Amino acid sequence: MTQAAVLARRRERLPFSHDERRAWLFLAPVATTLLVVAVFPIVYSLYISFWSIKLTRPHRQPFVGLDNYAQLLADPEFWHAVGRTTSFTVMAVTAICVIGLAVALLLNETFPGRKALQALLLVPWAIPYVANGLMWKWIYDSSYGALNGLLFQLDFIDKYMVWLGDANKTLPLIANAFVWKEVPLAALLLLVTLKSIPADLYAAARVDGAGALQRFLHVTLPALRPGFMLVIIYETMTAIRHFDLFFILTEGGPGDASHVLSWRIYVETFRNLSFGTGAAMSYILAIVTFALAYGVIRALGRNVR
Amino acid sequence: MSAAGPAGATGHVAGERHRRLRIAALWIASLIFVGYVTAPLVWLVSSSFQSEREITSKPPHWIPHEPTVQNFAAIFAAPKKDVTYETRRAADPASGGFIPSTAANLLPAMANSLIVAISVVILNLLVAIPAAYALAKIRFRGRDASIYAILTTRVIPDIALVVPFFLFIRNLGLLDTLASLIITYLAVTVPFSVFILTNYFEGLPDELDKAARVDGCSRLQTLLHVYVPLSLPAIVAVILFAFLASWNEFLLALMFTQTPNSQTLPIIVASFTSDFTISFSFINAAGVLAIIPPVLIALLFERYLVSGLTAGAVKG
């Protein structure tokens, strides 16, 4: 009998007993943590959303069932916030896809300095949203900002303009700050997808006489589909719940021009101290996110297995 | 060259022209890319070295004409002064104008951020490594369901956790403590840590387990002596992601912290931005301090971060 065969038999005899129990023992810390910090809060949040809890009125907190939800759905302000969240998300995700694709195509080429560019790419991704927010707030500043300065020096404008304070420009400008920070992740996800395209496909297309543009349209773009799906779903989830930039850049203003859902949740909960409606609103947001995430989780779960 | 004949020569010239065009195109694209990424940051850094007088020039001085470190000096050598309503309203003339006396809060806030981030990193490792091992290497009923459950918690929007967390933390009496942040940040970081590690462990051969078993190792010993040393890249990635997420987190910290005792760097920095009496050159200096650690991490550990970010993106 060879040594390998002996080992194989020894292995078979070694019982993997208690494994079921061992597995749960190993999972216990994570399970406990997530039960406390994720599952419990999200269930508790549902519970809160059925009550009228106002910290301004601590002793009377009646059960109101679905009233909080009914009130929200009947409130035109809520739908305006949904509309603003949607337009912010659509603008941001579209720009992220376009710029992310351009960056990914650049980094997919081989040239000296490519590695340095890829390291640089991670910088916007890594910095805090608060720093990103103050950076753009200063760039957009209507009196001394860089945007005014640059456009003025280039003669695009004859006098300094109001940027964030202009209700029509607020959302696109906040979206621009958001895009700058989110492009790196999108570009990386598209880049790995690009790298996974077999070279044979390009060779075959070349043999068939396809030019560069045709190869891009008929080989690259279709092959990028899974990467784009991931980017679109992930960035949509991130954009509809985004809060930090709205806080730093505009605090919902001017007027209510940047009153998106997440900002309304904050105002309702921590300024109006109406926890019941705040919880109901955040629950609606959570359900939408879950619906979107379902696709991602399916994909990621499949990969782990 | 001329001996190659007309056809060969033109072919070569065309090839050469094509190559040059490609290089030129790549150069231009790279320049645009570098400009897009760095221009806002360079402007942030440049204006943090300007005085209030210089920062308000029109058009802006792209490069400071009279660079000054007064903003940073105010942060690192902030004189102890009482903040009264009057000194605040008067834009703190005592401190040279437009630099808030609250500048002294920045360094303690940075320390708070560090304590929170390091604690979150350690807890992440303790909790995620055994879980990832079980998910990757032990066959048991409920394994797939566990993976889905953990991934699901990853997508809960933090804003949906804010209301219940606030009541929960308040009832525990933990408002305005670092503990409240450390606990709640686990919700935002642990699922991703488990995901990265599970992914990595999956890629290691099952034979490792069996060999260790033959040598008489228990499951725990196998994990500690075989898997952990082999998984350093994934562990480094987990450390970096948990650190960055905690260092950058804003929303939860905004809700749970109230005084400089527990306020983290993003909260203090944000508090400057909403005060119109504070010079933007000073705010930018605070911003520069907040981005130094993440920028260093991004540049030094790019490889680990990229592998973590793209884990599982294409394998399916």
XYZ file of C-alpha atoms in Angstrom:
621
model
C 0.000 0.000 0.000
C 1.387 3.413 -0.917
C 1.843 6.110 1.635
C -0.816 8.245 0.004
C -3.346 5.476 0.232
C -2.550 4.961 3.902
C -3.025 8.634 4.532
C -6.272 8.599 2.601
C -7.581 5.764 4.739
C -6.450 7.410 7.945
C -8.272 10.531 6.860
C -11.465 8.628 6.244
C -11.313 7.083 9.645
C -10.739 10.375 11.385
C -14.238 11.371 12.296
C -15.325 14.936 11.659
C -17.557 14.569 14.665
C -18.976 17.482 16.606
C -18.529 19.504 13.460
C -22.067 20.744 13.462
C -21.621 21.919 17.036
C -18.137 23.291 16.366
C -19.430 25.288 13.417
C -22.088 26.990 15.525
C -19.544 27.615 18.260
C -17.363 29.438 15.735
C -20.342 31.354 14.452
C -21.644 32.273 17.899
C -19.696 35.562 18.264
C -20.780 36.813 14.860
C -24.347 35.657 15.385
C -24.571 37.387 18.764
C -23.022 40.582 17.446
C -25.269 40.811 14.421
C -28.368 39.909 16.423
C -27.663 42.783 18.783
C -26.445 45.427 16.346
C -28.406 44.599 13.208
C -31.353 42.226 13.580
C -32.701 43.606 16.838
C -32.576 47.259 15.720
C -34.250 46.616 12.405
C -37.071 44.666 14.112
C -37.313 47.258 16.866
C -37.498 49.934 14.197
C -40.566 48.249 12.698
C -42.143 48.136 16.142
C -41.417 51.830 16.775
C -42.959 52.754 13.454
C -46.355 51.513 14.735
C -46.329 53.944 17.653
C -46.562 57.664 17.902
C -43.388 58.389 19.807
C -42.483 62.012 20.303
C -39.743 62.949 22.703
C -41.460 66.293 23.135
C -44.357 64.373 24.678
C -42.710 61.552 26.594
C -45.671 60.369 28.642
C -48.231 59.789 25.945
C -47.045 57.400 23.259
C -50.092 55.680 21.802
C -50.120 52.733 19.438
C -51.185 53.999 16.037
C -50.766 50.920 13.841
C -50.120 51.856 10.248
C -51.095 55.499 10.745
C -47.506 56.737 10.468
C -47.212 55.062 7.089
C -50.634 56.258 5.936
C -49.767 59.819 6.900
C -46.471 59.679 5.057
C -47.969 58.272 1.901
C -50.605 61.015 1.943
C -48.035 63.752 2.529
C -47.015 65.568 -0.669
C -43.766 66.615 1.029
C -42.814 62.960 1.369
C -43.354 62.410 -2.336
C -41.330 65.514 -3.167
C -38.500 64.035 -1.112
C -38.892 60.742 -2.982
C -38.714 62.687 -6.244
C -35.537 64.524 -5.206
C -33.935 61.320 -3.987
C -34.778 59.691 -7.308
C -33.363 62.503 -9.426
C -30.211 62.696 -7.279
C -29.771 58.932 -7.626
C -30.366 58.836 -11.377
C -27.950 61.706 -12.040
C -25.289 60.282 -9.759
C -25.471 56.659 -10.902
C -25.471 57.623 -14.601
C -22.374 59.782 -14.153
C -20.669 57.125 -12.030
C -21.205 54.526 -14.768
C -19.911 56.764 -17.564
C -16.848 58.123 -15.742
C -16.190 54.756 -14.088
C -16.166 53.056 -17.500
C -13.772 55.660 -18.922
C -11.385 55.184 -15.989
C -11.632 51.387 -16.207
C -10.838 51.444 -19.938
C -7.802 53.639 -19.275
C -6.506 51.410 -16.471
C -7.072 48.312 -18.595
C -4.342 49.471 -20.991
C -0.708 48.628 -20.326
C 1.535 51.669 -20.076
C 4.186 52.978 -17.726
C 2.611 54.658 -14.715
C -0.578 52.588 -14.815
C 0.079 51.214 -11.332
C 0.528 54.687 -9.864
C -2.757 55.789 -11.403
C -4.571 52.844 -9.872
C -3.195 53.690 -6.422
C -4.265 57.304 -6.922
C -7.729 56.103 -7.876
C -8.294 54.802 -4.359
C -7.678 58.177 -2.722
C -11.177 59.667 -3.221
C -12.702 56.359 -2.168
C -10.709 56.329 1.089
C -11.263 59.844 2.418
C -14.189 60.636 4.744
C -17.394 62.014 3.243
C -17.176 64.916 5.665
C -13.802 65.969 4.204
C -15.143 65.440 0.691
C -18.122 67.616 1.611
C -16.128 70.538 2.998
C -13.764 70.357 0.035
C -16.629 70.796 -2.433
C -18.396 73.320 -0.241
C -15.304 75.489 -0.513
C -14.968 74.846 -4.253
C -18.617 75.837 -4.792
C -18.354 78.880 -2.497
C -20.197 81.769 -4.115
C -17.803 84.508 -2.903
C -14.325 82.999 -3.111
C -14.731 79.456 -4.438
C -12.465 77.732 -6.926
C -15.287 76.991 -9.358
C -16.116 80.688 -9.679
C -12.431 81.570 -9.830
C -11.695 79.051 -12.543
C -14.715 79.875 -14.707
C -13.980 83.591 -14.282
C -10.311 83.248 -15.248
C -11.311 81.174 -18.268
C -13.862 83.879 -19.168
C -16.845 81.540 -19.030
C -18.619 83.878 -16.596
C -18.261 87.655 -16.161
C -19.155 87.687 -12.485
C -19.109 85.241 -9.632
C -22.235 83.085 -9.460
C -24.260 81.442 -6.722
C -23.910 77.674 -6.935
C -25.255 75.600 -4.031
C -27.632 78.408 -3.135
C -29.359 78.122 -6.496
C -32.221 75.644 -6.108
C -31.835 74.438 -9.698
C -28.156 73.655 -9.334
C -28.072 72.203 -5.828
C -28.858 68.567 -6.550
C -26.538 68.218 -9.572
C -23.708 69.856 -7.627
C -24.164 67.565 -4.616
C -24.365 64.638 -7.036
C -21.046 65.765 -8.542
C -19.346 65.630 -5.139
C -20.877 62.193 -4.569
C -19.741 60.971 -7.990
C -16.150 62.084 -7.403
C -15.978 59.835 -4.351
C -17.871 56.873 -5.797
C -16.178 56.619 -9.209
C -13.153 54.664 -7.874
C -15.202 51.698 -6.663
C -17.210 51.594 -9.893
C -14.043 51.822 -11.981
C -12.414 48.972 -10.052
C -15.447 46.707 -10.394
C -15.613 47.423 -14.122
C -11.858 46.940 -14.431
C -11.897 43.424 -12.977
C -14.791 42.605 -15.283
C -12.784 43.923 -18.252
C -9.801 41.827 -17.220
C -11.963 38.714 -17.135
C -12.886 39.015 -20.824
C -11.002 36.216 -22.653
C -8.465 37.520 -25.182
C -9.792 34.936 -27.677
C -12.970 36.960 -28.047
C -10.989 39.962 -29.266
C -8.812 37.797 -31.488
C -11.897 36.197 -33.041
C -13.512 39.583 -33.617
C -10.292 40.804 -35.245
C -10.259 37.804 -37.566
C -13.822 38.655 -38.511
C -12.557 42.099 -39.511
C -14.069 44.070 -36.619
C -12.488 47.502 -36.041
C -11.683 48.941 -32.639
C -15.088 50.578 -32.277
C -16.920 47.433 -33.340
C -14.864 45.335 -30.933
C -15.789 47.752 -28.151
C -19.502 47.697 -29.030
C -19.840 43.984 -29.695
C -17.308 42.391 -27.370
C -16.437 44.768 -24.522
C -19.826 46.286 -23.708
C -21.819 43.035 -23.610
C -19.099 41.375 -21.522
C -19.270 44.271 -19.044
C -22.920 43.558 -18.242
C -22.375 41.753 -14.930
C -19.952 44.477 -13.792
C -22.445 47.195 -14.678
C -25.256 45.361 -12.888
C -23.183 45.251 -9.717
C -22.158 48.899 -10.009
C -25.679 50.135 -10.768
C -27.328 48.222 -7.938
C -24.632 49.002 -5.383
C -24.377 52.686 -6.238
C -28.164 53.084 -6.348
C -28.336 51.646 -2.853
C -25.601 53.989 -1.689
C -27.117 57.053 -3.350
C -30.705 56.708 -2.110
C -29.583 56.444 1.483
C -26.837 59.056 1.281
C -26.862 61.614 4.071
C -23.443 63.108 4.825
C -23.106 65.452 1.845
C -26.613 66.835 2.320
C -25.722 67.667 5.893
C -22.383 69.299 5.090
C -23.186 71.031 1.814
C -26.735 72.367 2.153
C -28.582 71.099 5.254
C -31.502 70.406 2.965
C -31.479 73.896 1.481
C -31.817 76.256 -0.192
C -35.427 76.209 0.971
C -36.265 72.558 0.565
C -34.350 72.068 -2.691
C -32.199 69.265 -1.277
C -34.721 67.723 1.098
C -34.070 64.133 0.134
C -35.483 61.162 2.048
C -32.475 60.654 4.300
C -32.431 64.337 5.206
C -36.173 64.213 6.031
C -35.623 61.188 8.250
C -32.982 63.120 10.129
C -35.128 66.242 10.491
C -38.215 64.284 11.498
C -36.336 62.253 14.090
C -33.754 64.554 15.572
C -35.178 68.018 15.035
C -38.924 67.344 15.295
C -38.178 64.504 17.739
C -40.909 62.437 16.163
C -39.395 58.967 16.348
C -42.444 57.059 15.120
C -42.641 58.804 11.752
C -38.861 58.844 11.450
C -38.796 55.091 11.933
C -41.626 54.592 9.437
C -39.795 56.640 6.829
C -36.513 54.851 7.393
C -38.352 51.545 7.148
C -39.688 52.464 3.742
C -36.122 53.342 2.705
C -34.828 50.064 4.126
C -37.406 48.017 2.209
C -36.501 49.733 -1.062
C -32.818 49.082 -0.358
C -33.505 45.435 0.407
C -35.405 44.990 -2.812
C -32.443 46.417 -4.708
C -29.908 44.485 -2.690
C -31.623 41.182 -3.251
C -29.897 40.891 -6.597
C -26.469 41.695 -5.207
C -26.805 39.285 -2.312
C -27.835 36.491 -4.645
C -24.778 37.156 -6.785
C -22.330 37.498 -3.894
C -23.758 34.496 -2.046
C -23.358 32.384 -5.135
C -19.726 33.428 -5.411
C -18.880 32.529 -1.848
C -20.266 29.060 -2.276
C 14.594 50.566 -44.166
C 14.369 51.797 -47.749
C 15.252 48.305 -48.942
C 12.041 46.969 -47.439
C 10.101 48.325 -50.403
C 7.214 50.758 -50.482
C 4.635 48.408 -48.965
C 6.803 47.449 -46.023
C 7.841 51.030 -45.408
C 4.316 52.414 -45.325
C 3.232 49.534 -43.117
C 6.006 50.309 -40.718
C 5.294 54.023 -40.766
C 1.605 53.349 -40.181
C 2.456 51.069 -37.275
C 4.787 53.642 -35.811
C 2.172 56.377 -36.193
C -0.438 54.180 -34.606
C 1.869 53.501 -31.675
C 2.591 57.190 -31.185
C -1.087 58.076 -31.384
C -1.859 55.465 -28.761
C 0.822 56.811 -26.426
C -0.409 60.364 -26.931
C -3.998 59.309 -26.244
C -2.964 57.462 -23.092
C -0.979 60.479 -21.915
C -3.897 62.824 -22.409
C -6.337 60.425 -20.746
C -3.970 59.935 -17.818
C -3.571 63.684 -17.406
C -7.330 64.221 -17.378
C -7.675 61.403 -14.862
C -4.962 62.749 -12.566
C -6.482 66.232 -12.812
C -9.969 64.965 -11.991
C -8.779 63.088 -8.923
C -6.163 65.464 -7.547
C -7.297 68.986 -8.492
C -9.939 69.255 -5.728
C -7.499 67.795 -3.189
C -4.643 70.061 -4.247
C -6.945 73.046 -3.870
C -7.958 71.818 -0.410
C -4.321 71.542 0.667
C -3.285 74.799 -1.019
C -5.985 76.844 0.683
C -5.218 75.292 4.050
C -1.817 77.041 3.890
C -3.321 80.455 3.164
C -4.365 83.186 5.525
C -7.913 84.468 5.681
C -6.763 87.555 3.779
C -5.232 85.545 0.971
C -8.012 82.999 0.740
C -10.520 85.747 0.013
C -8.669 87.110 -2.999
C -10.374 87.246 -6.375
C -9.431 85.407 -8.476
C -8.134 82.776 -6.042
C -4.413 82.229 -5.518
C -4.072 78.673 -6.772
C -0.685 78.469 -5.100
C -0.318 80.422 -1.854
C 1.770 83.591 -2.360
C 2.455 83.896 1.352
C 2.132 80.375 2.700
C 1.349 80.197 6.399
C 1.005 77.371 8.885
C -1.152 79.411 11.254
C -4.159 77.136 10.728
C -2.219 74.040 11.678
C -0.492 75.896 14.504
C -3.922 76.776 15.902
C -4.800 73.100 15.953
C -1.572 71.752 17.391
C -0.758 74.566 19.796
C -4.214 75.845 20.581
C -4.068 78.160 23.591
C -6.617 77.295 26.251
C -9.317 79.924 26.173
C -12.857 80.107 27.381
C -15.367 80.277 24.612
C -18.004 82.801 25.433
C -20.898 83.940 23.353
C -19.108 87.202 22.652
C -15.815 85.720 21.496
C -17.682 83.341 19.231
C -19.810 86.058 17.681
C -16.792 88.262 17.199
C -15.120 85.605 15.082
C -12.617 85.066 17.842
C -10.548 88.213 17.312
C -8.418 87.109 20.248
C -7.071 84.195 18.279
C -6.199 86.294 15.271
C -9.598 86.227 13.624
C -11.618 83.494 11.992
C -9.873 80.667 13.782
C -12.232 79.213 16.382
C -11.112 78.540 19.936
C -12.736 75.127 19.449
C -9.695 74.282 17.315
C -8.364 72.744 20.522
C -11.011 70.025 20.205
C -9.503 68.628 17.027
C -6.650 66.623 18.501
C -8.789 64.973 21.213
C -11.330 64.184 18.503
C -8.581 62.572 16.468
C -7.645 60.485 19.501
C -11.299 59.472 19.905
C -11.448 58.475 16.259
C -8.306 56.384 16.677
C -9.566 54.615 19.803
C -12.881 53.810 18.154
C -11.276 52.639 14.912
C -8.717 50.399 16.618
C -11.321 48.847 18.921
C -13.602 48.178 15.969
C -10.726 46.560 14.074
C -9.865 44.229 16.966
C -13.473 43.217 17.562
C -13.912 42.601 13.851
C -10.991 40.205 13.764
C -12.109 38.344 16.905
C -15.614 37.888 15.610
C -15.068 37.446 11.887
C -12.119 35.048 11.684
C -13.769 32.048 13.408
C -17.050 32.702 11.612
C -15.372 32.869 8.219
C -13.511 29.637 8.921
C -16.718 27.839 9.854
C -18.499 29.161 6.777
C -15.667 28.306 4.421
C -14.401 24.993 5.733
C -17.017 23.219 7.837
C -19.991 21.526 6.197
C -23.036 21.989 8.371
C -26.750 22.437 7.997
C -27.713 26.082 7.740
C -24.439 27.148 6.163
C -25.951 28.744 3.061
C -28.649 30.370 5.136
C -25.973 31.820 7.440
C -24.050 33.256 4.512
C -27.182 34.911 3.152
C -28.159 36.207 6.584
C -24.765 37.828 7.119
C -24.709 39.350 3.661
C -28.237 40.665 4.205
C -27.221 42.562 7.322
C -24.546 44.239 5.218
C -27.130 46.102 3.162
C -29.275 47.472 5.975
C -29.049 51.232 5.441
C -27.378 52.901 8.411
C -30.046 55.566 8.447
C -32.630 52.848 9.180
C -30.623 51.824 12.233
C -30.385 55.324 13.621
C -33.767 55.541 15.373
C -33.689 52.145 17.116
C -29.983 52.550 17.916
C -30.599 55.913 19.487
C -33.327 54.610 21.810
C -31.294 51.480 22.566
C -28.106 53.408 23.327
C -30.006 55.959 25.375
C -31.662 53.244 27.475
C -28.278 51.674 28.121
C -27.040 55.068 29.271
C -24.327 54.988 26.637
C -25.132 58.251 24.864
C -22.021 60.376 24.413
C -19.597 57.504 25.016
C -17.066 55.934 22.700
C -18.616 52.549 23.536
C -21.827 53.506 21.728
C -19.822 54.116 18.565
C -17.727 50.973 18.880
C -20.838 48.799 19.305
C -22.822 50.314 16.476
C -19.907 50.408 14.036
C -19.785 46.627 14.277
C -23.088 46.565 12.402
C -21.500 48.455 9.520
C -18.207 46.551 9.405
C -18.579 42.928 10.549
C -20.605 41.563 7.602
C -18.018 42.789 5.114
C -15.135 41.400 7.180
C -16.791 37.978 7.290
C -17.368 38.183 3.559
C -13.749 38.979 2.675
C -12.334 36.300 4.978
C -14.797 33.600 3.909
C -13.943 34.332 0.315
C -10.233 33.991 1.043
C -10.494 30.850 3.178
C -12.564 29.245 0.410
C -9.603 29.679 -1.909
C -7.245 27.741 0.400
C -7.110 23.976 -0.248
C -9.224 21.689 1.965
C -6.172 19.457 2.312
C -4.790 21.934 4.826
C -7.522 20.950 7.240
C -6.996 17.292 6.754
C -3.216 17.516 7.116
C -3.549 19.522 10.314
C -6.099 17.007 11.536
C -3.703 14.156 10.884
C -1.111 16.010 12.936
C -3.578 16.089 15.788
C -4.671 19.716 15.597
C -8.088 20.688 16.848
C -10.292 22.908 14.704
C -9.250 25.955 16.683
C -5.554 25.077 16.424
C -5.951 24.494 12.703
C -7.510 27.912 12.351
C -4.884 29.692 14.414
C -1.767 27.879 13.222
C -2.625 27.078 9.630
C -5.294 29.407 8.285
C -4.469 32.676 10.007
C -0.797 32.755 8.922
C -1.795 31.861 5.369
C -4.504 34.532 5.208
C -2.514 37.616 6.056
C -3.527 39.497 2.886
C -7.208 39.034 3.714
C -6.638 39.912 7.356
C -4.797 43.076 6.356
C -7.712 43.954 4.081
C -10.178 43.431 6.940
C -8.095 45.658 9.222
C -7.940 48.421 6.620
C -11.632 48.322 5.730
C -12.785 48.297 9.349
C -10.372 51.103 10.189
C -11.426 53.309 7.283
C -15.138 52.700 7.850
C -14.817 53.705 11.511
C -12.508 56.638 10.850
C -14.867 58.049 8.209
C -18.251 57.304 9.787
C -20.412 60.367 10.293
C -24.139 59.696 10.650
C -24.099 57.478 13.741
C -21.467 59.617 15.438
C -23.614 62.671 14.773
C -26.526 61.030 16.601
C -24.737 59.519 19.589
C -22.056 62.017 20.513
C -22.781 65.344 22.130
C -19.605 66.654 23.736
C -15.888 66.634 22.891
C -15.624 63.644 25.271
C -16.829 61.340 22.564
C -16.966 63.429 19.397
C -14.915 61.959 16.594
C -12.939 63.846 13.984
C -15.692 64.008 11.317
C -18.117 65.498 13.852
C -15.750 68.259 14.965
C -14.774 69.029 11.376
C -18.436 69.152 10.346
C -19.220 71.495 13.230
C -16.765 74.010 11.741
C -18.389 73.929 8.327
C -21.731 75.191 9.589
C -20.228 78.190 11.382
C -19.962 81.156 9.040
C -17.508 83.006 11.253
C -14.808 80.392 10.752
C -12.301 80.871 7.971
C -12.436 78.289 5.247
C -8.650 78.112 5.286
C -8.887 76.814 8.831
C -11.707 74.400 7.968
C -9.581 73.094 5.115
C -6.647 72.549 7.470
C -8.957 70.431 9.633
C -10.040 68.598 6.485
C -6.417 67.947 5.553
C -5.814 66.356 8.957
C -8.873 64.162 8.506
C -7.755 62.859 5.119
C -4.086 62.173 5.880
C -4.555 58.692 7.416
C -6.983 57.455 4.724
C -4.817 58.836 1.911
C -1.720 57.133 3.315
C -3.628 53.865 3.669
C -4.936 54.113 0.118
C -1.500 54.754 -1.367
C 0.430 52.223 0.727
C -2.020 49.344 0.802
C -3.675 49.745 -2.575
C -3.185 46.055 -3.456
C -5.010 44.765 -0.370
C -7.838 47.226 -0.739
C -8.379 46.448 -4.399
C -8.473 42.710 -3.768
C -11.017 43.230 -0.985
C -13.187 45.605 -2.972
C -13.339 43.370 -5.993
C -13.644 40.077 -4.078
C -16.409 38.060 -5.608
C -17.158 40.631 -8.297
C -16.361 38.335 -11.195
C -15.882 34.836 -9.901
C -19.488 33.799 -10.482
